[in-house]
CSV table of C-alpha atoms in Angstrom, one decimal:
chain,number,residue,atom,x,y,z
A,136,UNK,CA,-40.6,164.0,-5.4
A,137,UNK,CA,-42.7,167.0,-6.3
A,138,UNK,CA,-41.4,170.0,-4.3
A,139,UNK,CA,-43.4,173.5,-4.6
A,140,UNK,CA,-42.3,175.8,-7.1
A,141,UNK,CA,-42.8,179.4,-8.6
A,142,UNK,CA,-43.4,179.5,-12.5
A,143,UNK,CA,-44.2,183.5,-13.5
A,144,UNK,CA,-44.9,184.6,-10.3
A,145,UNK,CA,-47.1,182.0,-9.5
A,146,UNK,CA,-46.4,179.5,-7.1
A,147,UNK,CA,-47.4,175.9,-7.7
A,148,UNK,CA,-48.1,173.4,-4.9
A,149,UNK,CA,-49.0,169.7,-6.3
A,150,UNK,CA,-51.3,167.7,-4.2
A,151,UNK,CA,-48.6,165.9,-2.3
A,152,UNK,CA,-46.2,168.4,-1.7
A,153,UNK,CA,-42.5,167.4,-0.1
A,154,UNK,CA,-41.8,169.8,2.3
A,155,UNK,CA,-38.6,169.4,4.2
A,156,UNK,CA,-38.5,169.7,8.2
A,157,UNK,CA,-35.9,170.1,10.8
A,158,UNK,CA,-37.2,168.0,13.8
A,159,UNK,CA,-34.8,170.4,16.4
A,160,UNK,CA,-32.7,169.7,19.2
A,161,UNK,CA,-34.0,169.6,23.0
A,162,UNK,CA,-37.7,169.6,22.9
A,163,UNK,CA,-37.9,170.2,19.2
A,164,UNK,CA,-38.5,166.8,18.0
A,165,UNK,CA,-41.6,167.2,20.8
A,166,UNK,CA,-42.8,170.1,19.4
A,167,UNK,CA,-42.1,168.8,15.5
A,168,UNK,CA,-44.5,165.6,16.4
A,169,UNK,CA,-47.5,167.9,17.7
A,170,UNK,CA,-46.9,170.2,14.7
A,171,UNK,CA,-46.9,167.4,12.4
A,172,UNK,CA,-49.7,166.0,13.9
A,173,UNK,CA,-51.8,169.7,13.6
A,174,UNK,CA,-50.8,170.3,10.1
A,175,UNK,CA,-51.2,166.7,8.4
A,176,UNK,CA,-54.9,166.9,10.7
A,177,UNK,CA,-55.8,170.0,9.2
A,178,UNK,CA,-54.7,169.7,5.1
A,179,UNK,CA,-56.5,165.9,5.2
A,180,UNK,CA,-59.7,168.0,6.6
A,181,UNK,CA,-59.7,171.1,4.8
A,182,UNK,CA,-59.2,169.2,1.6
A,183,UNK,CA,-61.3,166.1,2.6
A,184,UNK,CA,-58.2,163.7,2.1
A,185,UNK,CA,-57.6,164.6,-1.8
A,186,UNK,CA,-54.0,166.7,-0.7
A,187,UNK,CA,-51.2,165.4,1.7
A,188,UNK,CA,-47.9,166.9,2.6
A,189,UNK,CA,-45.0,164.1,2.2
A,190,UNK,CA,-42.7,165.1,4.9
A,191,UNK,CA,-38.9,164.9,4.2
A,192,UNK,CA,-36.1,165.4,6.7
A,193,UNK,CA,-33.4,167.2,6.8
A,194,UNK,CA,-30.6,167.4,9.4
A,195,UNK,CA,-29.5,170.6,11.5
A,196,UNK,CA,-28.1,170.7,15.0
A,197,UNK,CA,-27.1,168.2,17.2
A,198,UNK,CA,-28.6,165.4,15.0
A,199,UNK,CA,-26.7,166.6,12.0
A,200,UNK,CA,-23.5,167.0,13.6
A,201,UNK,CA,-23.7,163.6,15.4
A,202,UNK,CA,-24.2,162.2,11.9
A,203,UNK,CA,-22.3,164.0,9.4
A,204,UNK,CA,-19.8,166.4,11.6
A,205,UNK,CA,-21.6,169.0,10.3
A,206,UNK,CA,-23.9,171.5,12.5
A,207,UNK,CA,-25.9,172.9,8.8
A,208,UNK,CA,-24.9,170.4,6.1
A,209,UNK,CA,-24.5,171.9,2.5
A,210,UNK,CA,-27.1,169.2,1.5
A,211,UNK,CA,-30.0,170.7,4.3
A,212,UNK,CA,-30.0,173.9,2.5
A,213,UNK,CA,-29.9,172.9,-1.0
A,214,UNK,CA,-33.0,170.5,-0.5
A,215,UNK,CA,-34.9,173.8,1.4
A,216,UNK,CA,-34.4,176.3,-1.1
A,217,UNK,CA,-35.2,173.3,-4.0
A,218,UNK,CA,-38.1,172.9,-2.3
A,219,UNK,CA,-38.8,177.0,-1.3
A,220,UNK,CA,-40.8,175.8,2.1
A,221,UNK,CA,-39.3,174.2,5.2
A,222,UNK,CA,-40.3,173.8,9.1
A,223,UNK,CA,-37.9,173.9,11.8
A,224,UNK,CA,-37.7,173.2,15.6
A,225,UNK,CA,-35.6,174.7,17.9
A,226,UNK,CA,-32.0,174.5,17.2
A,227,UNK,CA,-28.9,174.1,19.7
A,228,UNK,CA,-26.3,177.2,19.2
A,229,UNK,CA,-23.2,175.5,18.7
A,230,UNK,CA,-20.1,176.3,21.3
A,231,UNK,CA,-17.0,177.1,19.8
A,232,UNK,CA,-15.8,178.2,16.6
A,233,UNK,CA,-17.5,177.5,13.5
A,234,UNK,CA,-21.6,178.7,13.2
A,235,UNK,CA,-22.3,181.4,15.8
A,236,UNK,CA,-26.3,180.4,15.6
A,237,UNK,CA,-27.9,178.2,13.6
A,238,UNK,CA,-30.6,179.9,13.2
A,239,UNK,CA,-29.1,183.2,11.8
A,240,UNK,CA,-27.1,180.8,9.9
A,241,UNK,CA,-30.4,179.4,8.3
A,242,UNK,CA,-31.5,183.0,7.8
A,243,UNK,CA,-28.4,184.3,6.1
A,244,UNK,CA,-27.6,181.3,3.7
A,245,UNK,CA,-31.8,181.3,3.1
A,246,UNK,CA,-31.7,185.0,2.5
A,247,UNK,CA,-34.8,185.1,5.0
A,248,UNK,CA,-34.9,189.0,5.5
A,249,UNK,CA,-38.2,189.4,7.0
A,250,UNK,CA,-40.1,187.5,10.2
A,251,UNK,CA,-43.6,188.6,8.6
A,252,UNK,CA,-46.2,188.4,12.2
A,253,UNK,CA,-50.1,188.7,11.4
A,254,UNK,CA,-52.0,189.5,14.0
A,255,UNK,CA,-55.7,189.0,14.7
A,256,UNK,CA,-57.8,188.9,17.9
A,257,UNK,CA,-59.3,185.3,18.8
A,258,UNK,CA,-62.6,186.0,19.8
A,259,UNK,CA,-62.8,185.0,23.5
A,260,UNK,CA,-59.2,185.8,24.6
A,261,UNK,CA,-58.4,188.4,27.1
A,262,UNK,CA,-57.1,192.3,25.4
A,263,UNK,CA,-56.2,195.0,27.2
A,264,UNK,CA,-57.7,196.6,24.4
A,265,UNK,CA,-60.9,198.6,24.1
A,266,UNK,CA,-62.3,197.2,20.6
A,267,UNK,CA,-59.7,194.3,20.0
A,268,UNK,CA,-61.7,193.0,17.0
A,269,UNK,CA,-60.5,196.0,15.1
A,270,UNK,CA,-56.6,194.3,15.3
A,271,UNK,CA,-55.7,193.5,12.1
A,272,UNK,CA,-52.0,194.4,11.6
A,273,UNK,CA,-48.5,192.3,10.1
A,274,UNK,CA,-45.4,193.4,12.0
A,275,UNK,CA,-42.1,193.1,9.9
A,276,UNK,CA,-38.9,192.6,11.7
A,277,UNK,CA,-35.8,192.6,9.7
A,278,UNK,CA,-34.4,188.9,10.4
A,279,UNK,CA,-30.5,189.3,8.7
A,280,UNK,CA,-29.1,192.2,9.8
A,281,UNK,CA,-28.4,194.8,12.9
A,282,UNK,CA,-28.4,192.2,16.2
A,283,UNK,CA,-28.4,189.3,14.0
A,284,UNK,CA,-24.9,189.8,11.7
A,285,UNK,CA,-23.6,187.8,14.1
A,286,UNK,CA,-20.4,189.6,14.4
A,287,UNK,CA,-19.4,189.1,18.0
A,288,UNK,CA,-15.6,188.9,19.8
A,289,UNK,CA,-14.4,186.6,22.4
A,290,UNK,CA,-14.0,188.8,25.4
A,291,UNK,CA,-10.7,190.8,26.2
A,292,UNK,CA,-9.2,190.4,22.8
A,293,UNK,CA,-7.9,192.8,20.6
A,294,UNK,CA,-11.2,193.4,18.5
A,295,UNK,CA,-13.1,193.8,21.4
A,296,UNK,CA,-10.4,196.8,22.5
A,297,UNK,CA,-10.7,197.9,18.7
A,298,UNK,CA,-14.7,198.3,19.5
A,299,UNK,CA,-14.6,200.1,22.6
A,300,UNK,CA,-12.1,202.2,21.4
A,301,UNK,CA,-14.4,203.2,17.9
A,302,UNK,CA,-16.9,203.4,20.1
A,303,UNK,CA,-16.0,205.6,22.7
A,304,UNK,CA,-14.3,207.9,20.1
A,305,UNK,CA,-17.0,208.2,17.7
A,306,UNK,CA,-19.4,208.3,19.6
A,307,UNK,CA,-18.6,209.1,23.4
């Protein structure tokens, strides 16, 4: 298997690439066959067949817990950060103890701190904009912290009278 990797700096990506996916839960492995589809479509034509990606999957979600009583098995994340890419569809949140979201799960243990947006006007698609061609712009949204912590209490405990109390205190 050759994965991607970073030597000095630079990263490296051999011709036939393994890059792990995570086909989701509900309409995920949908969505993961028309990306799939998009992607393996467009490397085969902007490199006129010579580069393919070799798909691996990993398990997350539903899919993982069904097989291995895990909802984010140890092994998913050691093959994504071995391989420093991954895709993922949508992911149940798991009700219950245990991993409050899997995705903020995936962010933490990945250390993803960033959700880095381009954006670019498409020529032909409505803008309430007066010159939209002049958008060129990346928004950064911190991905680990604030909202996504995760720290949350079951209602009516103690911790949650804890909080309101802080709260109103400190800051009412």
């Amino acid at each position: 298997m050759s994965y991607i990797t970073i030597e000095e700096e630079t990263i490296r990506v051999p011709d036939h690439p393994v890059i792990p996916f995570i086909a989701g839960d509900g309409i995920g492995p949908e969505i993961w066959s028309a990306t799939k589809q998009v992607l393996d479509a467009a490397v085969h034509k902007a490199y006129a067949g010579q580069k393919k990606i070799q798909w691996q999957e990993v398990l997350a979600g539903e899919k993982a817990f069904n097989k291995t009583g895990e909802w984010l098995p140890k092994a998913t994340l050691e093959t994504i950060q071995k391989a420093k890419v991954a895709l993922k569809g949508p992911l149940t949140t798991p009700i219950g103890g245990g991993i409050r979201s899997l995705n903020v799960a995936l962010r933490q243990d990945l250390d993803l701190f960033a959700c880095v947006r381009p954006v670019l006007y498409f020529t032909g698609v409505p803008s309430p904009l007066k010159e939209p061609e002049k958008t060129d712009m990346v928004i950064f949204r911190e991905n680990t912290e604030d909202v996504y912590a995760g720290i949350e209490f079951e209602k009516d405990t103690p911790e949650v009278q804890k909080l309101i109390q802080l709260l109103q205190t400190d800051f009412g």
